[in-house]
CSV table of C-alpha atoms in Angstrom, one decimal:
chain,number,residue,atom,x,y,z
A,1,ALA,CA,-136.2,-63.6,-50.3
A,2,PHE,CA,-139.2,-64.1,-52.5
A,3,GLY,CA,-142.0,-66.6,-52.0
A,4,GLY,CA,-143.3,-67.0,-55.5
A,5,PHE,CA,-145.1,-65.1,-58.1
A,6,GLY,CA,-148.6,-66.2,-57.1
A,7,THR,CA,-148.6,-64.8,-53.6
A,8,THR,CA,-147.7,-61.6,-51.8
A,9,THR,CA,-145.9,-63.3,-48.9
A,10,THR,CA,-142.3,-62.3,-48.1
A,11,THR,CA,-141.4,-65.2,-45.9
A,12,ALA,CA,-138.0,-66.9,-46.3
A,13,ALA,CA,-137.7,-69.2,-49.3
A,14,PRO,CA,-135.0,-71.1,-51.0
A,15,ALA,CA,-132.9,-69.6,-53.7
A,16,PHE,CA,-135.0,-68.4,-56.6
A,17,SER,CA,-134.5,-70.0,-60.1
A,18,PHE,CA,-136.0,-69.0,-63.4
A,19,SER,CA,-135.3,-72.3,-65.1
A,20,ALA,CA,-138.3,-74.2,-63.6
A,21,PRO,CA,-140.7,-71.9,-61.7
A,22,THR,CA,-143.2,-73.5,-59.3
A,23,ASN,CA,-146.6,-72.3,-58.4
A,24,THR,CA,-146.7,-71.4,-54.7
A,25,GLY,CA,-149.9,-69.5,-54.7
A,26,THR,CA,-153.2,-69.4,-56.5
A,27,GLY,CA,-152.4,-67.8,-59.8
A,28,GLY,CA,-148.8,-68.9,-60.5
A,29,LEU,CA,-146.4,-67.0,-62.7
A,30,PHE,CA,-148.3,-66.8,-66.0
A,31,GLY,CA,-151.4,-68.7,-65.1
A,32,ALA,CA,-151.9,-72.4,-64.7
A,33,THR,CA,-151.5,-73.2,-68.4
A,34,GLN,CA,-148.3,-71.1,-69.1
A,35,ASN,CA,-145.7,-72.3,-66.6
A,36,LYS,CA,-144.8,-75.3,-68.7
A,37,GLY,CA,-143.5,-73.2,-71.6
A,38,PHE,CA,-141.4,-70.7,-69.6
A,39,GLY,CA,-137.8,-71.0,-68.6
A,40,PHE,CA,-134.5,-70.5,-70.3
A,41,GLY,CA,-133.9,-74.2,-70.8
A,42,THR,CA,-130.9,-75.1,-72.9
A,43,SER,CA,-131.8,-73.6,-76.2
A,44,PHE,CA,-129.3,-70.7,-75.9
A,45,GLY,CA,-126.2,-71.3,-78.0
A,46,THR,CA,-122.8,-70.3,-76.7
A,47,GLY,CA,-120.8,-67.9,-78.8
A,48,THR,CA,-117.0,-67.8,-79.0
A,49,GLY,CA,-115.3,-64.6,-77.9
A,50,THR,CA,-112.2,-63.0,-79.5
A,51,GLY,CA,-110.4,-61.1,-76.9
A,52,LEU,CA,-110.8,-59.7,-73.5
A,53,GLY,CA,-108.6,-56.7,-73.8
A,54,SER,CA,-111.1,-54.4,-75.4
A,55,GLY,CA,-114.3,-56.5,-75.8
A,56,LEU,CA,-115.6,-56.5,-72.2
A,57,GLY,CA,-115.3,-52.9,-71.4
A,58,THR,CA,-118.7,-52.0,-72.9
A,59,GLY,CA,-122.0,-53.7,-73.1
A,60,LEU,CA,-121.6,-56.2,-70.3
A,61,GLY,CA,-121.8,-53.9,-67.4
A,62,PHE,CA,-118.2,-54.5,-66.2
A,63,GLY,CA,-115.0,-52.8,-67.1
A,64,GLY,CA,-113.3,-55.6,-68.9
A,65,PHE,CA,-111.3,-56.4,-65.9
A,66,GLY,CA,-110.7,-52.6,-65.9
A,67,SER,CA,-112.6,-50.0,-63.9
A,68,GLN,CA,-114.7,-52.2,-61.6
A,69,GLN,CA,-112.0,-54.8,-61.4
A,70,GLN,CA,-109.3,-52.5,-60.3
A,71,GLN,CA,-111.5,-50.9,-57.6
A,72,GLN,CA,-112.1,-54.3,-56.1
A,73,GLN,CA,-108.6,-55.6,-56.0
A,74,GLN,CA,-107.8,-53.9,-52.8
A,75,THR,CA,-110.9,-55.3,-51.1
A,76,THR,CA,-112.8,-58.6,-51.0
A,77,LEU,CA,-114.7,-59.5,-54.1
A,78,GLY,CA,-118.1,-59.1,-52.5
A,79,GLY,CA,-120.3,-57.7,-55.2
A,80,GLY,CA,-117.6,-58.5,-57.7
A,81,LEU,CA,-117.6,-58.9,-61.5
A,82,PHE,CA,-120.5,-61.3,-61.8
A,83,ASN,CA,-121.6,-61.4,-58.1
A,84,GLN,CA,-125.2,-61.1,-57.2
A,85,PRO,CA,-125.3,-58.9,-54.1
A,86,ALA,CA,-127.8,-59.6,-51.3
A,87,GLN,CA,-131.3,-58.3,-52.1
A,88,THR,CA,-132.2,-55.1,-50.4
A,89,PRO,CA,-135.8,-54.1,-49.6
A,90,ALA,CA,-135.9,-52.0,-52.7
A,91,GLN,CA,-134.9,-54.9,-54.8
A,92,SER,CA,-137.4,-57.1,-53.1
A,93,ASN,CA,-140.1,-54.6,-53.9
A,94,GLN,CA,-138.9,-54.4,-57.5
A,95,LEU,CA,-139.1,-58.1,-57.8
A,96,ILE,CA,-142.6,-58.2,-56.3
A,97,ASN,CA,-143.7,-55.4,-58.7
A,98,THR,CA,-142.3,-57.3,-61.6
A,99,ALA,CA,-144.1,-60.5,-60.6
A,100,SER,CA,-147.4,-58.5,-60.2
A,101,ALA,CA,-147.0,-56.9,-63.6
A,102,LEU,CA,-146.4,-60.3,-65.3
A,103,SER,CA,-149.0,-62.4,-63.4
A,104,ALA,CA,-151.7,-60.3,-61.7
A,105,PRO,CA,-152.0,-56.7,-62.7
A,106,THR,CA,-154.9,-54.8,-61.2
A,107,LEU,CA,-154.8,-51.7,-63.4
A,108,LEU,CA,-158.3,-52.0,-64.9
A,109,GLY,CA,-160.1,-54.4,-62.6
A,110,ASP,CA,-161.6,-56.6,-65.4
A,111,GLU,CA,-160.7,-59.2,-68.0
A,112,ARG,CA,-158.5,-56.7,-69.7
A,113,ASP,CA,-155.9,-57.2,-66.9
A,114,ALA,CA,-155.2,-60.7,-68.3
A,115,ILE,CA,-154.4,-59.2,-71.7
A,116,LEU,CA,-152.3,-56.6,-70.0
A,117,ALA,CA,-150.4,-59.4,-68.2
A,118,LYS,CA,-149.7,-61.1,-71.5
A,119,TRP,CA,-148.5,-57.8,-73.0
A,120,ASN,CA,-146.2,-57.3,-70.0
A,121,GLN,CA,-144.9,-60.8,-70.4
A,122,LEU,CA,-144.1,-60.1,-74.0
A,123,GLN,CA,-142.3,-56.9,-73.1
A,124,ALA,CA,-140.3,-58.8,-70.4
A,125,PHE,CA,-139.3,-61.5,-72.9
A,126,TRP,CA,-138.2,-58.8,-75.4
A,127,GLY,CA,-136.4,-56.8,-72.7
A,128,THR,CA,-137.9,-53.4,-73.4
A,129,GLY,CA,-140.9,-51.3,-72.4
A,130,LYS,CA,-142.8,-50.6,-69.2
A,131,GLY,CA,-145.1,-52.9,-67.3
A,132,TYR,CA,-148.2,-51.2,-65.9
A,133,PHE,CA,-149.9,-53.2,-63.1
A,134,ASN,CA,-151.3,-50.7,-60.5
A,135,ASN,CA,-152.7,-47.2,-60.6
A,136,ASN,CA,-150.9,-46.2,-57.4
A,137,ILE,CA,-147.5,-47.7,-58.2
A,138,ALA,CA,-145.1,-46.6,-60.9
A,139,PRO,CA,-144.7,-49.0,-63.8
A,140,VAL,CA,-141.9,-51.5,-64.0
A,141,GLU,CA,-139.1,-50.7,-66.4
A,142,PHE,CA,-138.2,-53.8,-68.4
A,143,THR,CA,-134.6,-54.0,-69.6
A,144,GLN,CA,-132.6,-56.7,-71.3
A,145,GLU,CA,-130.9,-57.5,-67.9
A,146,ASN,CA,-134.2,-58.6,-66.4
A,147,PRO,CA,-134.3,-62.4,-65.7
A,148,PHE,CA,-137.2,-63.0,-68.1
A,149,CYS,CA,-135.5,-61.6,-71.2
A,150,ARG,CA,-135.1,-64.4,-73.8
A,151,PHE,CA,-132.4,-62.7,-75.8
A,152,LYS,CA,-129.5,-63.9,-73.7
A,153,ALA,CA,-126.7,-66.3,-74.4
A,154,VAL,CA,-123.3,-67.2,-73.0
A,155,GLY,CA,-120.1,-66.7,-75.0
A,156,TYR,CA,-116.4,-67.0,-74.1
A,157,SER,CA,-113.7,-64.3,-73.9
A,158,LEU,CA,-110.0,-64.7,-73.5
A,159,MET,CA,-108.6,-64.0,-70.1
A,160,PRO,CA,-105.5,-61.6,-70.1
A,161,ASN,CA,-102.3,-63.3,-69.1
A,162,ASN,CA,-100.3,-60.1,-68.4
A,163,LYS,CA,-99.0,-59.4,-64.9
A,164,ASP,CA,-99.4,-56.2,-63.0
A,165,GLU,CA,-95.6,-55.7,-63.2
A,166,ASP,CA,-95.9,-55.5,-67.0
A,167,GLY,CA,-97.7,-52.2,-66.6
A,168,LEU,CA,-99.9,-52.6,-69.7
A,169,VAL,CA,-102.9,-50.2,-69.9
A,170,VAL,CA,-105.4,-50.2,-72.8
A,171,LEU,CA,-106.7,-46.9,-74.1
A,172,VAL,CA,-109.5,-47.0,-76.6
A,173,PHE,CA,-109.6,-44.0,-79.0
A,174,ASN,CA,-112.5,-42.9,-81.1
A,175,ARG,CA,-110.2,-42.5,-84.1
A,176,LYS,CA,-109.1,-44.7,-87.0
A,177,GLU,CA,-105.9,-46.8,-86.8
A,178,ALA,CA,-104.3,-44.9,-89.7
A,179,ASP,CA,-104.8,-41.6,-87.8
A,180,ILE,CA,-103.3,-43.0,-84.7
A,181,ARG,CA,-100.3,-44.5,-86.4
A,182,SER,CA,-99.6,-41.3,-88.4
A,183,GLN,CA,-99.7,-39.2,-85.2
A,184,GLN,CA,-98.2,-41.7,-82.8
A,185,GLN,CA,-95.3,-39.5,-81.7
A,186,GLN,CA,-97.7,-36.6,-81.0
A,187,LEU,CA,-99.9,-39.0,-79.0
A,188,VAL,CA,-97.0,-40.2,-76.9
A,189,GLU,CA,-96.0,-36.6,-76.2
A,190,SER,CA,-99.6,-35.7,-75.2
A,191,LEU,CA,-99.8,-38.7,-72.8
A,192,HIS,CA,-96.5,-37.6,-71.3
A,193,LYS,CA,-98.0,-34.2,-70.7
A,194,VAL,CA,-101.0,-35.8,-69.1
A,195,LEU,CA,-98.7,-37.6,-66.7
A,196,GLY,CA,-97.3,-34.3,-65.6
A,197,GLY,CA,-94.3,-34.0,-68.0
A,198,ASN,CA,-92.0,-35.7,-65.5
A,199,GLN,CA,-88.6,-36.3,-67.2
A,200,THR,CA,-88.1,-39.5,-65.3
A,201,LEU,CA,-91.2,-41.1,-67.0
A,202,THR,CA,-91.2,-42.4,-70.5
A,203,VAL,CA,-94.4,-43.4,-72.4
A,204,ASN,CA,-94.0,-46.4,-74.7
A,205,VAL,CA,-96.6,-47.9,-77.1
A,206,GLU,CA,-96.8,-51.7,-76.9
A,207,GLY,CA,-99.2,-52.2,-79.8
A,208,VAL,CA,-102.0,-50.6,-81.9
A,209,LYS,CA,-105.0,-52.6,-83.0
A,210,THR,CA,-108.0,-51.5,-85.0
A,211,MET,CA,-111.5,-52.0,-83.6
A,212,PRO,CA,-115.1,-51.9,-85.0
A,213,ASP,CA,-116.9,-48.6,-85.4
A,214,ASP,CA,-113.7,-46.7,-86.4
A,215,GLN,CA,-112.1,-47.2,-82.9
A,216,THR,CA,-108.5,-48.0,-82.2
A,217,GLU,CA,-107.0,-49.8,-79.2
A,218,VAL,CA,-103.6,-48.6,-78.0
A,219,ILE,CA,-101.6,-50.5,-75.4
A,220,ILE,CA,-99.1,-48.4,-73.5
A,221,TYR,CA,-96.7,-48.8,-70.6
A,222,VAL,CA,-94.7,-46.2,-68.7
A,223,VAL,CA,-91.1,-46.7,-67.7
A,224,GLU,CA,-89.8,-44.8,-64.6
A,225,ARG,CA,-86.1,-44.1,-64.3
A,226,SER,CA,-84.6,-43.7,-60.8
A,227,PRO,CA,-81.7,-41.3,-60.0
A,228,ASN,CA,-79.3,-44.3,-59.6
A,229,GLY,CA,-79.8,-45.2,-63.2
A,230,THR,CA,-82.1,-48.2,-62.8
A,231,SER,CA,-85.5,-48.3,-64.5
A,232,ARG,CA,-88.8,-50.1,-63.9
A,233,ARG,CA,-92.2,-50.3,-65.4
A,234,VAL,CA,-95.0,-48.5,-63.5
A,235,PRO,CA,-97.5,-51.2,-62.4
A,236,ALA,CA,-100.7,-51.3,-64.4
A,237,THR,CA,-103.0,-50.8,-61.4
A,238,THR,CA,-101.0,-47.6,-60.4
A,239,LEU,CA,-101.1,-46.2,-63.9
A,240,TYR,CA,-104.8,-47.0,-64.3
A,241,ALA,CA,-105.6,-45.4,-60.9
A,242,HIS,CA,-103.8,-42.3,-62.1
A,243,PHE,CA,-105.8,-42.2,-65.4
A,244,GLU,CA,-109.1,-42.6,-63.4
A,245,GLN,CA,-108.6,-39.3,-61.6
A,246,ALA,CA,-111.2,-36.7,-62.6
A,247,ASN,CA,-108.9,-34.2,-64.1
A,248,ILE,CA,-106.7,-36.8,-65.8
A,249,LYS,CA,-109.8,-38.5,-67.2
A,250,SER,CA,-111.1,-35.3,-68.7
A,251,SER,CA,-107.7,-34.7,-70.3
A,252,LEU,CA,-107.8,-38.2,-71.8
A,253,GLN,CA,-111.3,-37.6,-73.1
A,254,GLN,CA,-110.1,-34.5,-74.9
A,255,LEU,CA,-107.5,-36.7,-76.6
A,256,GLY,CA,-110.3,-38.9,-77.8
A,257,VAL,CA,-110.0,-41.7,-75.2
A,258,SER,CA,-113.4,-43.4,-74.6
A,259,LEU,CA,-112.2,-46.2,-72.4
A,260,ALA,CA,-109.2,-47.0,-70.2
A,261,MET,CA,-108.5,-50.3,-68.5
A,262,ALA,CA,-105.6,-52.2,-67.0
A,263,ARG,CA,-104.7,-55.4,-68.7
A,264,THR,CA,-103.8,-57.7,-65.8
A,265,GLU,CA,-104.5,-61.4,-65.2
A,266,LEU,CA,-107.0,-62.7,-62.7
A,267,SER,CA,-106.0,-64.6,-59.7
A,268,PRO,CA,-107.3,-68.2,-59.3
A,269,ALA,CA,-109.5,-67.1,-56.4
A,270,GLN,CA,-111.0,-64.4,-58.6
A,271,VAL,CA,-111.7,-66.8,-61.4
A,272,LYS,CA,-113.2,-69.3,-59.1
A,273,GLN,CA,-115.6,-66.7,-57.5
A,274,LEU,CA,-116.6,-65.4,-61.0
A,275,LEU,CA,-117.5,-68.9,-62.1
A,276,GLN,CA,-119.4,-69.8,-59.0
A,277,ASN,CA,-121.7,-66.8,-59.2
A,278,PRO,CA,-123.9,-66.6,-62.3
A,279,PRO,CA,-124.4,-63.1,-63.7
A,280,ALA,CA,-127.6,-61.3,-62.9
A,281,GLY,CA,-130.5,-62.5,-65.1
A,282,VAL,CA,-128.7,-65.7,-66.4
A,283,ASP,CA,-130.2,-69.0,-65.4
A,284,PRO,CA,-127.8,-71.0,-63.2
A,285,ILE,CA,-128.4,-74.1,-65.3
A,286,ILE,CA,-127.3,-72.3,-68.4
A,287,TRP,CA,-124.3,-70.9,-66.6
A,288,GLU,CA,-123.3,-74.4,-65.4
A,289,GLN,CA,-123.7,-75.8,-68.9
A,290,ALA,CA,-121.5,-72.9,-70.3
A,291,LYS,CA,-118.8,-73.9,-67.8
A,292,VAL,CA,-119.0,-77.5,-68.9
A,293,ASP,CA,-118.9,-76.5,-72.6
A,294,ASN,CA,-115.9,-74.2,-72.2
A,295,PRO,CA,-113.4,-75.3,-74.9
A,296,ASP,CA,-110.4,-74.1,-72.9
A,297,PRO,CA,-111.1,-73.4,-69.3
A,298,ASP,CA,-107.5,-72.3,-68.7
A,299,LYS,CA,-107.6,-69.5,-71.2
A,300,LEU,CA,-111.3,-68.7,-71.7
A,301,ILE,CA,-114.0,-67.5,-69.3
A,302,PRO,CA,-117.8,-67.5,-70.0
A,303,VAL,CA,-119.4,-64.1,-70.3
A,304,PRO,CA,-123.1,-63.3,-70.8
A,305,MET,CA,-124.3,-61.8,-74.1
A,306,VAL,CA,-127.4,-59.8,-73.5
A,307,GLY,CA,-129.4,-58.4,-76.4
A,308,PHE,CA,-128.7,-57.9,-80.1
A,309,LYS,CA,-126.4,-55.0,-79.6
A,310,GLU,CA,-123.9,-57.1,-77.6
A,311,LEU,CA,-124.2,-59.9,-80.2
A,312,LEU,CA,-123.6,-57.4,-83.0
A,313,ARG,CA,-120.6,-56.0,-81.1
A,314,ARG,CA,-119.1,-59.4,-80.7
A,315,LEU,CA,-119.8,-60.2,-84.4
A,316,LYS,CA,-118.0,-57.0,-85.5
A,317,VAL,CA,-115.0,-57.9,-83.2
A,318,GLN,CA,-114.9,-61.4,-84.6
A,319,ASP,CA,-115.0,-60.0,-88.2
A,320,GLN,CA,-112.2,-57.6,-87.4
A,321,MET,CA,-110.1,-60.3,-85.9
A,322,THR,CA,-110.7,-62.5,-88.9
A,323,LYS,CA,-109.5,-59.7,-91.2
A,324,GLN,CA,-106.4,-59.2,-89.1
A,325,HIS,CA,-105.7,-62.9,-89.3
A,326,GLN,CA,-106.2,-62.9,-93.1
A,327,THR,CA,-103.8,-59.9,-93.3
A,328,ARG,CA,-101.3,-61.7,-91.2
A,329,LEU,CA,-101.6,-64.8,-93.4
A,330,ASP,CA,-101.1,-62.7,-96.5
A,331,ILE,CA,-98.0,-61.2,-95.0
A,332,ILE,CA,-96.7,-64.6,-94.1
A,333,SER,CA,-97.5,-65.9,-97.7
A,334,GLU,CA,-95.5,-63.0,-99.2
A,335,ASP,CA,-92.6,-63.7,-96.8
A,336,ILE,CA,-92.6,-67.3,-97.8
A,337,SER,CA,-92.6,-66.4,-101.6
A,338,GLU,CA,-89.7,-64.0,-101.0
A,339,LEU,CA,-87.8,-66.7,-99.0
A,340,GLN,CA,-88.4,-69.2,-101.8
A,341,LYS,CA,-87.0,-66.7,-104.4
A,342,ASN,CA,-84.0,-66.1,-102.1
A,343,GLN,CA,-83.5,-69.9,-101.7
A,344,THR,CA,-83.5,-70.4,-105.5
A,345,THR,CA,-80.9,-67.6,-105.9
A,346,THR,CA,-78.8,-68.9,-103.1
A,347,MET,CA,-78.8,-72.4,-104.6
A,348,ALA,CA,-77.7,-71.1,-108.0
A,349,LYS,CA,-74.9,-69.1,-106.3
A,350,ILE,CA,-73.8,-72.2,-104.4
A,351,ALA,CA,-73.6,-74.2,-107.6
A,352,GLN,CA,-71.6,-71.4,-109.2
A,353,TYR,CA,-69.2,-71.2,-106.3
A,354,LYS,CA,-68.8,-75.0,-106.4
A,355,ARG,CA,-67.7,-74.8,-110.0
A,356,LYS,CA,-65.3,-72.0,-109.2
A,357,LEU,CA,-63.9,-74.0,-106.3
A,358,MET,CA,-63.4,-77.0,-108.6
A,359,ALA,CA,-61.6,-74.9,-111.2
A,360,LEU,CA,-59.4,-73.2,-108.6
A,361,SER,CA,-58.6,-76.6,-107.0
A,362,HIS,CA,-57.4,-77.8,-110.4
A,363,ARG,CA,-55.3,-74.7,-111.0
A,364,THR,CA,-53.9,-75.0,-107.5
A,365,LEU,CA,-53.0,-78.7,-108.1
A,366,GLN,CA,-51.3,-77.8,-111.4
A,367,VAL,CA,-49.3,-75.1,-109.6
A,368,LEU,CA,-48.3,-77.6,-106.9
A,369,ILE,CA,-47.2,-80.1,-109.5
A,370,LYS,CA,-45.0,-77.6,-111.3
A,371,GLN,CA,-43.6,-76.4,-108.1
A,372,GLU,CA,-42.9,-79.9,-107.0
A,373,ILE,CA,-41.2,-80.7,-110.3
A,374,GLN,CA,-39.0,-77.7,-110.0
A,375,ARG,CA,-38.1,-78.5,-106.4
A,376,LYS,CA,-37.2,-82.1,-107.2
A,377,SER,CA,-35.3,-81.2,-110.4
A,378,GLY,CA,-31.8,-82.8,-110.4
A,379,TYR,CA,-32.6,-85.2,-107.5
A,380,ALA,CA,-32.8,-89.0,-108.0
A,381,ILE,CA,-36.1,-90.8,-107.6
A,382,GLN,CA,-36.7,-91.7,-104.0
A,383,ALA,CA,-38.1,-94.9,-102.6
A,384,ASP,CA,-41.5,-93.5,-101.8
A,385,GLU,CA,-41.7,-92.0,-105.3
A,386,GLU,CA,-40.8,-95.3,-106.9
A,387,GLN,CA,-43.4,-97.0,-104.9
A,388,LEU,CA,-46.0,-94.4,-106.0
A,389,ARG,CA,-44.9,-94.9,-109.6
A,390,VAL,CA,-45.5,-98.6,-109.3
A,391,GLN,CA,-48.9,-98.1,-107.9
A,392,LEU,CA,-49.8,-95.7,-110.7
A,393,ASP,CA,-48.5,-98.2,-113.3
A,394,THR,CA,-50.7,-100.9,-111.7
A,395,ILE,CA,-53.8,-98.7,-111.9
A,396,GLN,CA,-53.0,-97.8,-115.5
A,397,CYS,CA,-52.7,-101.5,-116.4
A,398,GLU,CA,-56.0,-102.2,-114.8
A,399,LEU,CA,-57.7,-99.4,-116.6
A,400,ASN,CA,-56.2,-100.6,-120.0
A,401,ALA,CA,-57.2,-104.2,-119.5
A,402,PRO,CA,-59.8,-105.3,-122.1
A,403,THR,CA,-62.2,-106.7,-119.4
A,404,GLN,CA,-61.8,-103.7,-117.1
A,405,PHE,CA,-63.0,-100.1,-117.2
A,406,LYS,CA,-61.4,-99.1,-120.4
A,407,GLY,CA,-62.9,-102.0,-122.4
A,408,ARG,CA,-66.3,-101.3,-120.9
A,409,LEU,CA,-66.0,-97.6,-121.7
A,410,ASN,CA,-65.0,-98.4,-125.3
A,411,GLU,CA,-68.0,-100.7,-125.6
A,412,LEU,CA,-70.4,-98.1,-124.3
A,413,MET,CA,-68.9,-95.5,-126.7
A,414,SER,CA,-69.4,-97.9,-129.6
A,415,GLN,CA,-73.1,-98.4,-128.6
A,416,ILE,CA,-73.6,-94.7,-128.4
A,417,ARG,CA,-72.0,-94.1,-131.8
A,418,MET,CA,-74.3,-96.8,-133.3
A,419,GLN,CA,-77.4,-95.3,-131.8
A,420,ASN,CA,-76.4,-91.9,-133.2
A,421,HIS,CA,-75.7,-93.4,-136.6
A,422,PHE,CA,-79.1,-95.2,-136.7
A,423,GLY,CA,-80.8,-92.1,-135.6
A,424,ALA,CA,-79.2,-90.1,-138.4
A,425,VAL,CA,-80.1,-92.8,-140.9
A,426,ARG,CA,-83.7,-92.8,-139.8
A,427,ALA,CA,-83.7,-89.0,-140.0
A,428,GLU,CA,-82.4,-89.2,-143.6
A,429,GLU,CA,-85.1,-91.6,-144.7
A,430,ARG,CA,-87.8,-89.0,-144.2
A,431,TYR,CA,-89.0,-87.4,-147.4
A,432,TYR,CA,-90.3,-83.9,-147.8
A,433,ILE,CA,-92.2,-82.6,-150.9
A,434,ASP,CA,-92.1,-79.1,-151.9
A,435,ALA,CA,-95.4,-77.2,-151.9
A,436,ASP,CA,-95.1,-76.2,-155.6
A,437,LEU,CA,-94.3,-79.8,-156.6
A,438,LEU,CA,-97.2,-81.1,-154.6
A,439,ARG,CA,-99.5,-78.6,-156.3
A,440,GLU,CA,-98.2,-79.8,-159.8
A,441,ILE,CA,-98.8,-83.4,-158.8
A,442,LYS,CA,-102.3,-82.7,-157.7
A,443,GLN,CA,-103.0,-80.8,-161.0
A,444,HIS,CA,-101.6,-83.7,-163.0
A,445,LEU,CA,-103.6,-86.3,-161.2
A,446,LYS,CA,-106.7,-84.2,-161.7
A,447,GLN,CA,-106.1,-84.1,-165.5
A,448,GLN,CA,-105.6,-87.8,-165.5
A,449,GLN,CA,-108.9,-88.2,-163.7
A,450,GLU,CA,-110.7,-86.0,-166.2
A,451,GLY,CA,-109.2,-88.0,-169.2
A,452,LEU,CA,-110.3,-91.2,-167.6
A,453,SER,CA,-113.8,-89.8,-167.1
A,454,HIS,CA,-113.9,-88.7,-170.8
A,455,LEU,CA,-112.7,-92.1,-172.0
A,456,ILE,CA,-115.3,-93.9,-169.9
A,457,SER,CA,-118.1,-91.7,-171.5
A,458,ILE,CA,-116.8,-92.5,-175.0
A,459,ILE,CA,-116.8,-96.2,-174.2
A,460,LYS,CA,-120.4,-96.0,-172.9
A,461,ASP,CA,-121.5,-94.2,-176.2
A,462,ASP,CA,-119.9,-96.9,-178.3
A,463,LEU,CA,-121.6,-99.6,-176.3
A,464,GLU,CA,-124.9,-98.0,-176.9
A,465,ASP,CA,-124.2,-97.9,-180.7
A,466,ILE,CA,-123.2,-101.5,-180.7
A,467,LYS,CA,-126.4,-102.5,-178.9
A,468,LEU,CA,-128.4,-100.5,-181.5
A,469,ILE,CA,-126.7,-102.2,-184.4
A,470,GLU,CA,-127.2,-105.6,-182.9
A,471,HIS,CA,-130.8,-104.9,-182.4
A,472,GLY,CA,-131.2,-103.8,-186.0
A,473,LEU,CA,-129.5,-106.9,-187.3
A,474,ASN,CA,-131.8,-109.1,-185.2
A,475,GLU,CA,-134.9,-107.4,-186.8
A,476,SER,CA,-133.7,-107.7,-190.4
A,477,ILE,CA,-132.9,-111.4,-190.5
A,478,PRO,CA,-136.6,-112.6,-190.4
A,479,ILE,CA,-137.6,-110.2,-193.2
A,480,ARG,CA,-134.8,-111.5,-195.5
A,481,GLY,CA,-135.9,-115.1,-194.8
A,482,GLY,CA,-139.4,-114.3,-195.9
A,483,VAL,CA,-138.2,-112.8,-199.2
A,484,PHE,CA,-136.0,-115.8,-200.1
A,485,SER,CA,-138.8,-118.2,-199.3
């Protein structure tokens, strides 16, 4: 129990919350003017996880429903995946020292202690560094898991839906997927040797999936054959417990295994207990909001994301999953294109077989007619045949009637012939000029144009001469008049 950051009392107090700290002593958490800006609030976004099989094994402090999970299945879940165990005296002292480093350090004994307090607060917000507060007490180590670290958020990861009887165990190798697939048989033999080389055990690979940082996730299961001929899968918890033995674990590490975990589903009681207890350092208000914002509570579970490394890891996993989805979409697109080609080919073959069937049907009918003629040769016409002949004559008369089918067909044929004739006439009315002839016509027209131009120039000259003569005559008439007078 902790009574507040402003005092040194250790009396019983209600549950501590970092969302809205209250001043219970003289100094408060960060002084009287800084409490209003502190708290996680609701500004942390919630990311979306990709998968729980390999993602939660590192970086979150629990074994991805692997190591810690399996050790707790045989006992109660006290101190479980996200549980906050009861505070011990050492934890109480740690919390008191943290409060002292953040609010009231006494390292220098002057106004510089206030600057040191602000520096310790900045380190606590960042989640790294050491907080010095007393000469006689060791400094406080600030990590990203401390409740004051601001670089925290809540994301969602997919809960496994495999049962323990499925026997699926995930092995994460520090090798590329191409290397694992090329040496998959050797890997299976090596795992069989790790299991003791028992001839009744068979190691099978369920799937291989690439992971960021050149890692590969391999999902395996082991089948055990009994002397009576029956076989069963080894439970995942049993196989995982065998892999966690010290000598077996060292052998797996020599093969390049960096992480092993059993892929089993959680019971409703376990899920309920995980959701009821916020992870250490995460504000209960944020945890409750994350549960409300869960897009699929039946399949996803909220998980804390602490620090940039965890955020980067989830981003890489998401990018990797996006690439896998794109690869799968490309494969599906290629399959669809191939199916469309096969469909086109099949349709063409069906049409060809229909034509063959029709031709064979006609040939078969002709054979049957000839056979029937030979069989009935020499026999008189029977009553049913006479009746059939009458029906055929009636149909023939109807077809030959002017107003019936034959007349209409003749009319349609006449219209088609007329349209073809008019089309041919219109086609014949089109004229085409040879290129040489066209060139000669152009040359002739050009010469005609030049002759006309020359004739026009001569007429213009003649008009000018006539005007000059007329002008001279008009000037000579008055002179002659003067002479005669």
